[in-house]
Short mmCIF file of C-alpha atoms in Angstrom, two decimals:
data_model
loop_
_atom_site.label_atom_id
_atom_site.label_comp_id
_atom_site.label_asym_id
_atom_site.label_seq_id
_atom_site.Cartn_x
_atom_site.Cartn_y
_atom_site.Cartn_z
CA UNK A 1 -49.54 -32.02 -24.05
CA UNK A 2 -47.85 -30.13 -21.14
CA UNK A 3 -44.58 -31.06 -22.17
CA UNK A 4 -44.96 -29.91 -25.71
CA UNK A 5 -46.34 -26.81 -24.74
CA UNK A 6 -42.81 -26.33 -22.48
CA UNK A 7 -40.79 -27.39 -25.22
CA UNK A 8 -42.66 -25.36 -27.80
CA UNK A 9 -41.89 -22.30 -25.17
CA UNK A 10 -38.45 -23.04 -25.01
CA UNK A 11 -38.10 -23.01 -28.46
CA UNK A 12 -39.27 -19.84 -29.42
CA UNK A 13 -36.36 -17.67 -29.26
CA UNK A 14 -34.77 -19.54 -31.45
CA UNK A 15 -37.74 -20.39 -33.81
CA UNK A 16 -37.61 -16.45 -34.01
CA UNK A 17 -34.26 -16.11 -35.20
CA UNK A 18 -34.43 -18.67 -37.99
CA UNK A 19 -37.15 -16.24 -39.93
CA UNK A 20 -36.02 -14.81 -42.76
CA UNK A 21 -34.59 -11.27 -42.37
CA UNK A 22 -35.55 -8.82 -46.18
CA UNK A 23 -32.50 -7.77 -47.40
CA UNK A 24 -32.77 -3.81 -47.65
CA UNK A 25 -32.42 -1.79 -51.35
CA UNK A 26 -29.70 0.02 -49.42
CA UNK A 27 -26.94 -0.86 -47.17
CA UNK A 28 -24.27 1.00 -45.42
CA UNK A 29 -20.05 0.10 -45.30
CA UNK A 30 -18.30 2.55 -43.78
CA UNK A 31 -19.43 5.77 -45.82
CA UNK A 32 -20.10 4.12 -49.01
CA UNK A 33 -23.89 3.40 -49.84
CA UNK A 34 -24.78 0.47 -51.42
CA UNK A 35 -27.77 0.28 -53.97
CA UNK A 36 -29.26 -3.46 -54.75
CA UNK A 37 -30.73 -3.78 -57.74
CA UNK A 38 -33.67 -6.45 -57.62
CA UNK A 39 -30.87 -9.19 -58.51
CA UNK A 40 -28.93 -8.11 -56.17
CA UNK A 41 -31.27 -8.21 -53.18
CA UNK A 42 -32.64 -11.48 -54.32
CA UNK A 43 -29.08 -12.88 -54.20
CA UNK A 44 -28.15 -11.43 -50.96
CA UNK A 45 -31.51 -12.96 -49.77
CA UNK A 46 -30.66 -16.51 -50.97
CA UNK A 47 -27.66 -16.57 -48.83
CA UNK A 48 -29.39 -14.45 -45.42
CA UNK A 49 -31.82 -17.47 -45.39
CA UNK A 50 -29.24 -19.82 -45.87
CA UNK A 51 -27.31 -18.30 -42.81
CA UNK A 52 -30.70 -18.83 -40.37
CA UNK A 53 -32.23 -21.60 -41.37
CA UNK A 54 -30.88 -23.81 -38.69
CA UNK A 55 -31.46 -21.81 -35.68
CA UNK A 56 -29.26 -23.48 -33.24
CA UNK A 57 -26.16 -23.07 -35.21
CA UNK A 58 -27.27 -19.11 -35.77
CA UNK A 59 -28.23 -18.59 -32.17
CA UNK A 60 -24.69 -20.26 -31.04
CA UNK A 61 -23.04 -17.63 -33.62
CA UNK A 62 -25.25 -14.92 -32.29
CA UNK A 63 -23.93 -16.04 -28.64
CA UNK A 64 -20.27 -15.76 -29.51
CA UNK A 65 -20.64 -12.51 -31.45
CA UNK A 66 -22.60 -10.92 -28.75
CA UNK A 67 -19.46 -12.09 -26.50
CA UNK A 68 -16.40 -11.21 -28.84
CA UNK A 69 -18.10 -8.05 -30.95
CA UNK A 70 -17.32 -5.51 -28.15
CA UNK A 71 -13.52 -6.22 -27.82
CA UNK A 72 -13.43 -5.92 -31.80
CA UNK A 73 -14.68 -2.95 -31.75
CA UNK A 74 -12.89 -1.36 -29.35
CA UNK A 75 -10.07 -2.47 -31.91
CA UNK A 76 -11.38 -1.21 -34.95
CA UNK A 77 -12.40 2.07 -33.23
CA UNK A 78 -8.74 2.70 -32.01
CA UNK A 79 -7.68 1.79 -35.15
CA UNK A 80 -10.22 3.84 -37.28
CA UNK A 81 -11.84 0.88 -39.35
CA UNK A 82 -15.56 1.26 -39.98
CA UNK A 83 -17.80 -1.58 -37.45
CA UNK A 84 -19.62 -2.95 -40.18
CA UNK A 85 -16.59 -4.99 -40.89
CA UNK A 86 -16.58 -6.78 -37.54
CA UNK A 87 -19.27 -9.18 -39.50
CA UNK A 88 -15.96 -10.37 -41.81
CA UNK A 89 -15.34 -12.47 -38.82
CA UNK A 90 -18.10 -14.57 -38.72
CA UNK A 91 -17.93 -14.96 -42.18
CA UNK A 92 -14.66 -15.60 -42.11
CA UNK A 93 -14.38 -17.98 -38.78
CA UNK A 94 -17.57 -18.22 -37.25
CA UNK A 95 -15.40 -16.53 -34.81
CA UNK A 96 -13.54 -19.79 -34.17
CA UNK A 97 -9.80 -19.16 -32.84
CA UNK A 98 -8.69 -22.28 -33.96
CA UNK A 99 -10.55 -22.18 -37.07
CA UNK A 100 -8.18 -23.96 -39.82
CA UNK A 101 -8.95 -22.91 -43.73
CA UNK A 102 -7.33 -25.97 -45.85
CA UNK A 103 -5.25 -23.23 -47.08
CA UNK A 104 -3.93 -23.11 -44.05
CA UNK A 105 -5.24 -19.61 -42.60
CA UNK A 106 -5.72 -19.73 -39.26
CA UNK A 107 -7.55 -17.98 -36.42
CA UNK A 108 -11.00 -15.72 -35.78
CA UNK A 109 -9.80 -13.49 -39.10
CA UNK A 110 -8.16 -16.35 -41.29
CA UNK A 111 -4.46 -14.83 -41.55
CA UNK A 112 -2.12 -16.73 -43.65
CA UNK A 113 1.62 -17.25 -42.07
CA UNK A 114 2.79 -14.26 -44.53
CA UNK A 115 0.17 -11.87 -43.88
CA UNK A 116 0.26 -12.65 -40.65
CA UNK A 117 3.96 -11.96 -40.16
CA UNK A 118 3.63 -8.59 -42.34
CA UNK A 119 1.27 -7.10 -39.56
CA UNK A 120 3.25 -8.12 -36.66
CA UNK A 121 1.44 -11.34 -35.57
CA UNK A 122 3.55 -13.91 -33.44
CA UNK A 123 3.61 -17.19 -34.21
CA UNK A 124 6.09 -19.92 -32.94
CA UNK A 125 6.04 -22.99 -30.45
CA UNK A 126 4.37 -20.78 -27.57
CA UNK A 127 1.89 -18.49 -29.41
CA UNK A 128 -0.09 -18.11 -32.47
CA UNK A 129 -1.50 -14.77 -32.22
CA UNK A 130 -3.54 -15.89 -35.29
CA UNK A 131 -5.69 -17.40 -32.41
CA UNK A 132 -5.63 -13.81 -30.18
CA UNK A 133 -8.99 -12.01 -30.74
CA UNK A 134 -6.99 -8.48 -29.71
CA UNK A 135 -4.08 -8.98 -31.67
CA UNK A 136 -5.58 -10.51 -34.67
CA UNK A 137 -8.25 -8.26 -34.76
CA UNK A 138 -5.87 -5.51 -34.82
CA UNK A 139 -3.98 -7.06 -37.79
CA UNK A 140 -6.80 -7.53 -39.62
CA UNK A 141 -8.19 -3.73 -39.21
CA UNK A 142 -4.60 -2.31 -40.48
CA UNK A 143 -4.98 -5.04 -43.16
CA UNK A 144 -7.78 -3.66 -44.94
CA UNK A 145 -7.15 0.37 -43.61
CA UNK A 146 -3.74 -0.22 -46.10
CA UNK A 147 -5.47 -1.73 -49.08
CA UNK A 148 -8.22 1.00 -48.61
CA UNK A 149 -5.34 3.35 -48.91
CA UNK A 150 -5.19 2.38 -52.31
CA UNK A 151 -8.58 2.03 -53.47
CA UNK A 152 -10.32 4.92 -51.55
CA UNK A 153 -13.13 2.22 -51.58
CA UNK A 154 -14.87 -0.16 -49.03
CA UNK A 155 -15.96 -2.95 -51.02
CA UNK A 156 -12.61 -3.39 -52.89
CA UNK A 157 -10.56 -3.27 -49.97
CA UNK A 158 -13.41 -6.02 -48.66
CA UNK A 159 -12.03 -7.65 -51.73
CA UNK A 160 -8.81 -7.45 -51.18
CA UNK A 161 -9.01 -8.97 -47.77
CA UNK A 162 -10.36 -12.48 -49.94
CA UNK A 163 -7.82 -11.79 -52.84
CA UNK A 164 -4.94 -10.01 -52.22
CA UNK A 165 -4.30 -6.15 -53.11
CA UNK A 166 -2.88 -7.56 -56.56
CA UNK A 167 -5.92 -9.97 -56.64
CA UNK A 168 -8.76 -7.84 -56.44
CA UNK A 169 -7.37 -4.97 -58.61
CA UNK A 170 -9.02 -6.81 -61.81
CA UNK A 171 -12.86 -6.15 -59.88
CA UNK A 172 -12.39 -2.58 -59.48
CA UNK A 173 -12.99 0.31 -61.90
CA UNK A 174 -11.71 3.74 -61.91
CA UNK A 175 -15.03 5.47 -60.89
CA UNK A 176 -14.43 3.11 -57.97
CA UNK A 177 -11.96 5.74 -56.30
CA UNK A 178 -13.16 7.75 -53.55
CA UNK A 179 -17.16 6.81 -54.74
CA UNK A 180 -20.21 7.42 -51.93
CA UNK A 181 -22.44 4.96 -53.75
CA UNK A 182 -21.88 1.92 -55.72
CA UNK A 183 -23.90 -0.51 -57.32
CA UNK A 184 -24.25 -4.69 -55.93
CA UNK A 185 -26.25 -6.75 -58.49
CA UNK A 186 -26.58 -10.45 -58.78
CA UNK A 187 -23.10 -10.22 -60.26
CA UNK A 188 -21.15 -8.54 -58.18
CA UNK A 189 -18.48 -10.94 -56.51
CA UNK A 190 -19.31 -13.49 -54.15
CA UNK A 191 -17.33 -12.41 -51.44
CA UNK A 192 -18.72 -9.17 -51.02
CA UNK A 193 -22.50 -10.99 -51.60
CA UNK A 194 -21.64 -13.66 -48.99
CA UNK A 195 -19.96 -10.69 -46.46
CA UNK A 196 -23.34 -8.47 -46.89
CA UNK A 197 -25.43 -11.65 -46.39
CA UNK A 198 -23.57 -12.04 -42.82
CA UNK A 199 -24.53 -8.42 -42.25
CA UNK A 200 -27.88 -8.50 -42.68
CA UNK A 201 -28.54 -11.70 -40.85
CA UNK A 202 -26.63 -11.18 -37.86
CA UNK A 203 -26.97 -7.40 -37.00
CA UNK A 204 -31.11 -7.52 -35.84
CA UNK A 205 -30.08 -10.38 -33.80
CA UNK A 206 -27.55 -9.22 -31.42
CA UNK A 207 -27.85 -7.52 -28.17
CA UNK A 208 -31.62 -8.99 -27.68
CA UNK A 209 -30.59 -11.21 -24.73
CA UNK A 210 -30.87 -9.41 -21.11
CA UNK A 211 -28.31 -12.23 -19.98
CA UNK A 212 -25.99 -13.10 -22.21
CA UNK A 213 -24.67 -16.63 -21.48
CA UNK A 214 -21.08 -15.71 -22.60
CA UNK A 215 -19.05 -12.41 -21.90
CA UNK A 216 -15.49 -11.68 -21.89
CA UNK A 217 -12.99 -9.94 -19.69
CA UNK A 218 -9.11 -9.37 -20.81
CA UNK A 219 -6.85 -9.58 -17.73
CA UNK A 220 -3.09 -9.46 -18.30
CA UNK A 221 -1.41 -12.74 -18.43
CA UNK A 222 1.67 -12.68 -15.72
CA UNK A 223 4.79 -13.39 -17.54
CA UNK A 224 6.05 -17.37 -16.72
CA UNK A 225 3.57 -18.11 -14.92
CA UNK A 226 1.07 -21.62 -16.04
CA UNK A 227 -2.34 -20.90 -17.36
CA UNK A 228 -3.40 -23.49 -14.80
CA UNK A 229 -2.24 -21.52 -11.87
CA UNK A 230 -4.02 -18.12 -13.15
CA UNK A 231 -6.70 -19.75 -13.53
CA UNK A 232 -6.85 -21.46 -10.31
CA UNK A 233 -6.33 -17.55 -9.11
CA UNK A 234 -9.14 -16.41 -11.35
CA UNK A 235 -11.61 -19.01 -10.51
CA UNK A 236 -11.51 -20.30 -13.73
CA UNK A 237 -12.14 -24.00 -14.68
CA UNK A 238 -8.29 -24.35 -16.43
CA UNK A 239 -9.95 -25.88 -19.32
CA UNK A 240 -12.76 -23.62 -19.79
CA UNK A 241 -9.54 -20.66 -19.70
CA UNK A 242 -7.31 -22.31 -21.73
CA UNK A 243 -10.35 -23.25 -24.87
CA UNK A 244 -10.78 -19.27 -24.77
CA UNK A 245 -7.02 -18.61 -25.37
CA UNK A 246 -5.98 -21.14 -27.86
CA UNK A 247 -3.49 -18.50 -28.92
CA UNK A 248 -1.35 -19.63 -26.11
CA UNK A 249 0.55 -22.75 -27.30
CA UNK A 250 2.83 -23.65 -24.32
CA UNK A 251 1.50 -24.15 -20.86
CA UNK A 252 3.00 -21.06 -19.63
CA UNK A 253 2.83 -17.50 -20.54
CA UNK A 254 6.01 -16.65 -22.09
CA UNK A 255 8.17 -14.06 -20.98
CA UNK A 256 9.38 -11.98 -24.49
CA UNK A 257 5.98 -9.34 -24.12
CA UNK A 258 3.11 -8.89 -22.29
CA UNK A 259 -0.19 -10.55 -23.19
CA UNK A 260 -3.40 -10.86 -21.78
CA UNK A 261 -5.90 -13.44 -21.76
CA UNK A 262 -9.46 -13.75 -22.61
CA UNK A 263 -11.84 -14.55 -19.24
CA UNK A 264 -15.11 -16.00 -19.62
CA UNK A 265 -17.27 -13.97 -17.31
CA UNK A 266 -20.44 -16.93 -17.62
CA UNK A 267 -19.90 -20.12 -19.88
CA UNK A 268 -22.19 -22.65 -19.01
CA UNK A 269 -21.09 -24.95 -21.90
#
């Protein structure tokens, strides 16, 4: 009975992230206020409980976004993109580097080869910058700050980011421009329904842990010089450093720009 009552303890945290989270009547992107109708909400809600109901694969999300979400914002905030997209990349990713669509996007925001190349991503035999949480992150701010250009709106931009700027034109409407509110029923598309659903399960849960089990540090990467040996002058376990920077292809850190590299400041996995 002791035993039970131990594991029962240890469970708890996580039995307390797998309950269901009400999805709100109104929700916030950026500026733009979002009303649910009841079909809406109950939609939303069909995919928030779908998101927690195995609570080891949420808390292990909740870990790495608790880890990563910092350094993407500092991104978006330099770059002027609203927070509440930094939940795109769980949805997109589960803020995997090395996450592979079978379209072939790569990396923690899913860039194609061409869209990567069009925001200044590098990709050859020594880096994939697909795979860089700074530099991809960056990419995929100006990426939907451009296609917001166009539609003045959050949600089509959001779009956009699944469809293309020529893809998602045939979802928006001309009240769309420059709107404060818009309206997310049951058919609204299922990007947007799936992105909000990421929003509303995720947000409550971060930042609850006094002692996170994962944070990052960026420390420049010396030009030519092994990952091995920096992380031998780090104090890093070289394959604990290197699963952090997949982005870096070759062994060493090439010498054509400077990077930096992503530091695990506690990863007991």
């Amino acid at each position: 009975m002791k035993r039970v009552y131990l594991l029962l303890l240890l469970l708890l945290p996580l039995l307390g992230t797998a309950q269901t989270v009400p999805v709100p009547a109104n929700l916030l992107l950026g500026n733009l206020r979002l009303r649910l109708t009841p079909g809406g909400q109950a939609a939303v809600q069909q995919k928030v409980d779908a998101l927690r109901r195995h609570p080891a694969s949420f808390q292990a999300k909740v870990v790495l976004a608790d880890a990563y979400f910092p350094i993407i914002d500092r991104v978006f905030q330099q770059e002027g993109l609203p927070l509440d997209f930094r939940y795109l990349a769980i949805h997109e990713s589960g803020l995997q580097g090395n996450a592979q669509s079978i379209s072939d996007a790569i990396g923690y925001w899913q860039f194609k080869r061409e869209a990567a190349l069009d925001f200044g991503l590098l990709m050859n035999e020594a880096v994939d910058e697909r795979k860089h949480i700074v530099a991809s992150s960056k990419a995929a701010a100006q990426y939907l700050l451009r296609n917001n250009k166009t539609f003045r709106n959050w949600i089509n931009s959001l779009i956009s980011y699944n469809l293309g700027l020529t893809g998602a034109k045939p979802y928006t409407l001309p009240t769309d421009y420059d709107a404060t509110e818009m309206e997310i029923t049951e058919r609204s598309n299922g990007y947007v329904l799936t992105f909000l659903a990421h929003k509303v399960a995720f947000e409550p849960a971060l930042n609850l842990n006094p002692q996170p089990p994962l944070l990052f540090q960026e420390f420049p990467a010396p030009a030519g010089q092994p990952l091995a040996l920096l992380a031998t002058s780090l104090r890093q376990d070289p394959e604990e450093l290197a699963k952090h920077n997949r982005w870096l292809l070759a062994p060493t850190v090439p010498t054509d720009r400077v990077y930096t590299v992503l530091v695990p400041i506690s990863d007991p996995a």
